[in-house]
XYZ file of C-alpha atoms in Angstrom:
386
model
C -58.004 114.566 12.176
C -59.603 117.205 9.992
C -58.468 120.034 7.858
C -59.868 122.626 10.392
C -57.657 121.224 13.341
C -54.482 121.421 11.134
C -55.370 125.134 10.254
C -56.348 126.078 13.666
C -53.218 124.410 15.034
C -50.830 125.985 12.595
C -52.404 129.115 13.051
C -52.181 129.152 16.923
C -48.810 128.301 16.778
C -47.648 130.947 14.610
C -49.730 133.420 17.110
C -47.938 132.069 19.905
C -44.662 132.790 18.126
C -43.272 129.231 17.631
C -40.081 129.804 15.834
C -40.294 126.804 13.241
C -42.858 127.179 10.508
C -45.431 124.233 10.351
C -47.140 123.335 7.533
C -50.112 121.070 7.165
C -48.052 118.397 5.605
C -46.000 117.713 8.456
C -48.491 115.165 10.007
C -49.450 113.321 7.144
C -47.115 110.711 8.295
C -45.680 110.140 11.638
C -43.046 112.447 12.887
C -42.411 112.272 16.482
C -39.318 114.787 16.600
C -41.840 117.343 15.579
C -44.327 116.237 18.142
C -41.843 116.125 20.780
C -40.344 119.570 20.144
C -43.916 121.214 19.846
C -44.613 119.559 23.188
C -41.356 120.385 24.887
C -42.040 124.304 23.687
C -45.479 124.327 24.970
C -44.534 123.118 28.294
C -41.757 125.522 28.466
C -44.230 128.079 27.422
C -46.911 127.120 29.922
C -43.882 126.427 32.953
C -40.590 127.859 32.252
C -39.112 126.225 35.217
C -40.344 122.860 34.123
C -37.749 120.163 34.140
C -38.520 117.366 31.473
C -35.783 115.306 29.822
C -35.848 115.802 26.130
C -34.181 112.805 25.127
C -36.355 110.733 22.534
C -33.713 108.562 21.130
C -34.986 105.119 22.329
C -38.574 103.845 22.984
C -38.091 104.079 26.585
C -37.035 107.674 26.181
C -40.147 108.431 24.348
C -42.602 106.620 26.293
C -41.151 108.301 29.535
C -41.477 111.995 27.654
C -44.987 111.392 26.577
C -45.842 110.330 30.144
C -44.234 113.136 31.841
C -45.704 115.705 29.395
C -49.131 114.270 30.232
C -48.816 113.935 33.958
C -47.480 117.747 34.186
C -50.066 119.083 31.907
C -52.833 116.978 33.776
C -51.549 118.220 37.112
C -50.860 122.043 36.692
C -53.228 122.733 33.611
C -55.941 120.163 34.382
C -55.394 119.030 30.772
C -56.297 115.334 30.051
C -54.099 114.363 27.104
C -54.422 110.871 25.189
C -50.779 109.263 25.276
C -51.465 106.920 22.653
C -52.211 109.581 19.894
C -49.498 111.647 20.959
C -47.108 108.545 20.691
C -48.356 108.003 17.210
C -47.338 111.570 16.397
C -49.622 111.986 13.261
C -52.774 113.771 12.431
C -54.625 112.389 15.456
C -51.948 113.960 17.558
C -52.980 117.196 16.569
C -56.126 117.031 18.529
C -54.194 116.356 21.735
C -51.909 119.112 20.611
C -54.743 121.529 20.124
C -56.070 121.125 23.624
C -52.680 122.869 24.863
C -52.430 125.576 22.167
C -56.109 126.617 22.715
C -55.269 127.394 26.332
C -52.325 129.510 25.844
C -53.866 131.051 22.725
C -56.827 132.246 24.918
C -54.738 133.012 27.698
C -52.821 135.454 25.154
C -55.769 137.033 23.841
C -57.140 137.763 27.203
C -53.830 139.798 28.289
C -53.935 141.831 25.208
C -50.980 140.054 23.154
C -50.864 140.871 19.528
C -51.489 137.961 17.238
C -51.616 137.186 13.589
C -54.961 138.001 11.554
C -57.248 134.999 11.767
C -60.439 134.139 9.715
C -63.631 135.345 11.186
C -65.213 132.194 11.725
C -61.773 131.148 13.834
C -62.197 134.034 15.847
C -65.910 133.477 16.714
C -64.903 129.876 17.486
C -62.061 130.806 20.146
C -64.032 133.587 21.728
C -65.653 132.912 25.222
C -69.493 132.272 25.079
C -70.799 133.138 28.336
C -74.306 131.318 26.938
C -72.488 127.832 26.979
C -71.396 128.544 30.540
C -74.847 129.433 32.195
C -75.334 126.106 32.991
C -71.834 125.562 34.538
C -72.442 128.687 36.421
C -75.917 127.281 37.733
C -74.207 123.847 38.775
C -71.442 125.958 40.530
C -73.912 128.203 42.360
C -75.779 124.611 43.508
C -72.646 123.200 44.523
C -71.567 126.339 46.486
C -75.008 125.997 48.374
C -74.438 122.367 49.097
C -70.708 122.983 50.434
C -72.367 125.524 52.548
C -74.942 123.011 54.185
C -72.823 120.372 54.479
C -70.041 122.397 56.280
C -72.970 123.692 58.849
C -73.819 120.249 59.311
C -70.439 119.014 59.794
C -69.898 121.815 62.263
C -72.649 120.618 64.312
C -71.635 116.890 64.219
C -68.118 118.096 65.416
C -69.557 120.084 68.341
C -71.451 116.752 69.465
C -68.349 114.704 69.105
C -67.402 114.992 72.837
C -70.710 113.409 73.625
C -70.597 110.720 71.168
C -67.038 109.887 71.855
C -67.950 108.808 75.189
C -70.757 106.453 73.795
C -68.662 105.292 71.131
C -66.038 104.307 73.709
C -68.689 102.475 75.558
C -70.119 100.778 72.853
C -66.548 99.465 71.734
C -65.714 98.539 75.501
C -69.015 96.606 76.043
C -68.179 92.776 75.226
C -70.139 91.491 72.890
C -72.665 88.546 73.518
C -72.218 85.792 71.001
C -75.863 84.334 71.333
C -77.261 88.095 70.399
C -74.813 88.590 67.655
C -75.875 84.765 66.379
C -79.637 85.791 66.534
C -79.179 89.128 64.380
C -77.060 87.337 61.998
C -79.772 84.883 61.382
C -82.537 87.463 61.139
C -80.259 88.999 58.643
C -79.578 85.889 56.631
C -83.243 85.254 56.522
C -84.140 88.440 55.208
C -81.451 87.965 52.552
C -82.871 84.684 51.670
C -86.278 86.207 51.460
C -85.009 88.870 49.037
C -83.395 86.164 46.891
C -86.468 84.185 46.746
C -88.476 87.441 45.845
C -85.928 88.009 43.106
C -86.279 84.251 41.753
C -90.002 84.565 41.723
C -89.733 87.700 39.639
C -87.373 86.388 37.203
C -89.753 83.567 36.902
C -92.479 85.769 36.202
C -90.610 87.802 33.732
C -90.039 84.574 31.825
C -93.982 83.622 31.908
C -94.558 87.371 30.998
C -92.256 87.146 28.242
C -93.923 83.974 26.952
C -97.191 85.471 27.173
C -96.167 88.520 25.240
C -94.815 86.646 22.374
C -97.812 84.586 21.934
C -100.040 87.738 22.135
C -97.578 89.416 19.465
C -97.886 86.218 17.194
C -101.581 86.276 17.835
C -101.577 89.928 16.704
C -99.362 89.581 13.884
C -101.805 86.692 12.487
C -104.698 89.152 12.774
C -102.938 91.883 11.048
C -102.068 89.671 8.045
C -105.691 88.293 7.635
C -106.928 92.028 7.967
C -104.479 92.997 5.297
C -105.614 90.270 2.925
C -109.124 90.891 3.806
C -108.576 95.001 2.902
C -106.726 93.686 -0.550
C -109.949 91.769 -1.523
C -111.952 94.681 -0.710
C -110.144 97.185 -2.656
C -109.953 94.663 -5.437
C -113.615 94.308 -5.806
C -115.712 96.833 -7.604
C -119.426 97.667 -5.189
C -122.632 96.648 -7.144
C -123.913 100.340 -6.958
C -120.612 101.672 -8.393
C -122.108 102.373 -11.732
C -125.404 103.998 -10.288
C -123.223 106.340 -7.796
C -120.992 107.510 -10.631
C -124.206 108.194 -13.068
C -125.943 110.080 -9.844
C -122.687 111.872 -9.266
C -122.809 113.358 -13.085
C -126.450 114.082 -12.840
C -125.626 116.042 -9.606
C -122.770 117.744 -11.379
C -125.292 119.079 -14.049
C -127.791 119.884 -11.880
C -125.455 121.883 -9.797
C -124.306 123.570 -13.281
C -127.860 124.535 -13.807
C -128.280 125.882 -10.437
C -125.355 128.148 -10.844
C -126.422 129.773 -13.712
C -129.648 130.230 -12.457
C -128.317 131.713 -9.510
C -126.081 133.817 -11.369
C -129.190 134.913 -13.638
C -131.180 135.658 -10.533
C -128.626 137.907 -9.001
C -128.169 139.599 -12.234
C -131.953 140.382 -12.275
C -132.043 141.571 -8.864
C -129.424 144.039 -9.507
C -131.406 145.168 -12.511
C -134.404 145.405 -10.509
C -132.799 147.549 -7.842
C -131.583 149.970 -10.648
C -135.140 150.206 -12.016
C -136.477 150.758 -8.946
C -133.760 153.395 -8.148
C -134.158 155.234 -11.562
C -138.275 155.077 -10.987
C -137.772 156.728 -7.576
C -135.333 159.412 -9.068
C -138.297 159.763 -11.834
C -140.729 160.139 -9.217
C -139.107 162.806 -7.247
C -138.258 164.658 -10.473
C -141.795 164.829 -11.659
C -142.996 165.867 -7.807
C -140.651 168.359 -7.907
C -141.795 169.526 -11.228
C -145.229 169.668 -10.123
C -144.816 171.456 -6.877
C -143.218 174.165 -9.541
C -146.250 174.136 -11.643
C -148.793 174.091 -8.750
C -146.798 177.473 -7.309
C -146.813 179.051 -10.769
C -150.823 178.179 -11.149
C -151.301 179.849 -7.898
C -149.655 182.817 -8.456
C -151.417 183.335 -11.805
C -154.777 182.884 -10.090
C -153.786 185.543 -7.732
C -152.690 187.898 -10.244
C -155.940 187.344 -12.569
C -158.287 187.929 -9.341
C -156.218 190.667 -8.537
C -156.680 192.513 -12.305
C -160.629 191.170 -12.053
C -160.796 193.306 -9.233
C -159.532 196.302 -10.451
C -161.567 196.199 -13.906
C -165.120 196.071 -12.035
C -164.674 198.988 -9.879
C -166.511 201.626 -12.322
C -169.645 199.247 -12.901
C -172.735 198.593 -11.031
C -173.401 195.473 -8.978
C -175.315 193.497 -11.424
C -172.660 194.134 -13.923
C -170.234 193.314 -11.246
C -171.839 189.899 -10.435
C -172.090 189.158 -14.348
C -168.500 190.296 -14.646
C -167.521 187.891 -11.967
C -169.025 184.672 -13.219
C -167.488 185.587 -16.605
C -164.159 186.346 -15.291
C -164.342 183.000 -13.165
C -165.685 181.126 -16.327
C -162.321 182.768 -18.426
C -160.205 182.190 -15.488
C -160.828 178.732 -14.407
C -160.681 176.993 -17.818
C -157.099 178.331 -18.036
C -155.644 176.324 -15.367
C -157.892 173.177 -16.162
C -156.138 173.233 -19.555
C -152.548 173.403 -17.878
C -153.548 170.912 -15.561
C -154.918 168.666 -18.302
C -151.602 169.162 -20.389
C -149.362 168.499 -17.207
C -151.065 165.952 -15.100
C -151.283 162.451 -17.096
C -154.245 160.223 -16.109
C -154.691 156.849 -16.603
C -157.089 154.949 -19.214
C -160.612 154.102 -18.074
C -160.254 156.703 -15.133
C -161.420 160.424 -14.700
C -159.746 163.216 -12.627
C -161.772 165.471 -10.490
C -160.236 168.621 -9.093
C -160.921 170.734 -6.115
C -161.533 173.944 -8.598
C -165.095 174.559 -9.988
C -165.339 174.220 -13.632
C -164.238 172.351 -16.366
C -165.704 169.212 -18.101
C -165.607 165.493 -16.585
C -164.912 163.931 -19.804
C -162.179 160.831 -19.387
C -158.777 161.815 -20.885
C -156.709 158.967 -21.953
C -153.120 159.568 -21.452
C -149.875 157.978 -19.987
C -149.936 156.716 -16.102
C -149.339 159.360 -13.416
C -148.359 158.054 -10.029
C -151.297 158.359 -7.248
C -149.094 159.883 -4.902
C -148.442 162.917 -7.343
C -151.931 163.193 -7.532
C -152.312 163.186 -3.749
C -150.027 165.991 -3.432
C -151.849 168.321 -6.060
C -155.274 167.334 -4.147
C -156.625 165.645 -6.803
C -158.567 162.080 -6.530
C -158.488 158.702 -8.587
C -161.648 157.331 -9.435
C -162.309 154.549 -11.532
C -164.654 154.784 -14.879
C -166.834 152.101 -13.339
C -167.213 154.004 -10.191
């Protein structure tokens, strides 16, 4: 008996329209009068034309009443009731009464009858769950197919009944031969004795196998105990190389810390080097662009000077023209030379030889200039020793 069963029973009886109020305290003690009244009302609700004697005064009447109700519910509703629990008329009888009330309650819900409000979990409990009936549906389908096949085979056998009847009649009418019957019985007895002997041998073998297995189990137990003791001794003894192992482990940890620190430093320096190379590349590109601009300006200035010089020498003779050309070249060439020396930075111990004529060849000490820039300007770098 449980509180939930009592609650469900009282709620369902109220929903079914039972005229008397049933509380949960009615079944704390045996109450056969209430149980008999509820059973009689449920039976009348299920089958109004049922005739069950309501007398429950004596012990025999009560036993007869319980048996009649159980038999009726088993034959009509296919509900199996426990008569002993019903006769006790206490909380255990509620479970048996709940079987009948749940059927009537479900029937009332399917017909659309109005009922009292029930807790949501109780409603879910009494709803028809199709998922739980899938297995029953499969079993019913399998049983239906088996019934069909059995019916077909039975129909075929019944069709052969005319021939089999004659053969059966002949076999029955034929007189039995005692010698043949005795021979068959002896053969059957021998086979049975052989089977009995085989069974005895198997039993004897089982006993011997059991003894062997017990001996093996004992042996394994002894080995297990011996190995456990050995394991305990090995765990208690400290290895001789353990101190050296711990010392080596500490040194290894120190070396690993040093390695980790150096690896971090190396990674940082590589990052700085990459940053430096990138800055140098940007600086190189900047210097190259600047030198290209200066070179273009120098070329334009040279063209302008040449153009202005040709206009000034148009009114003089050839000798003066040659002299003026040489003087003009001497005046013109040092200017680009001076500009180149100011902009282009040579290296110590080296000299820069240009493609233009004029100018001195003395070494100029200045900050280093990349050789790629000098090549872009058409200049050559020559060591001072060469």
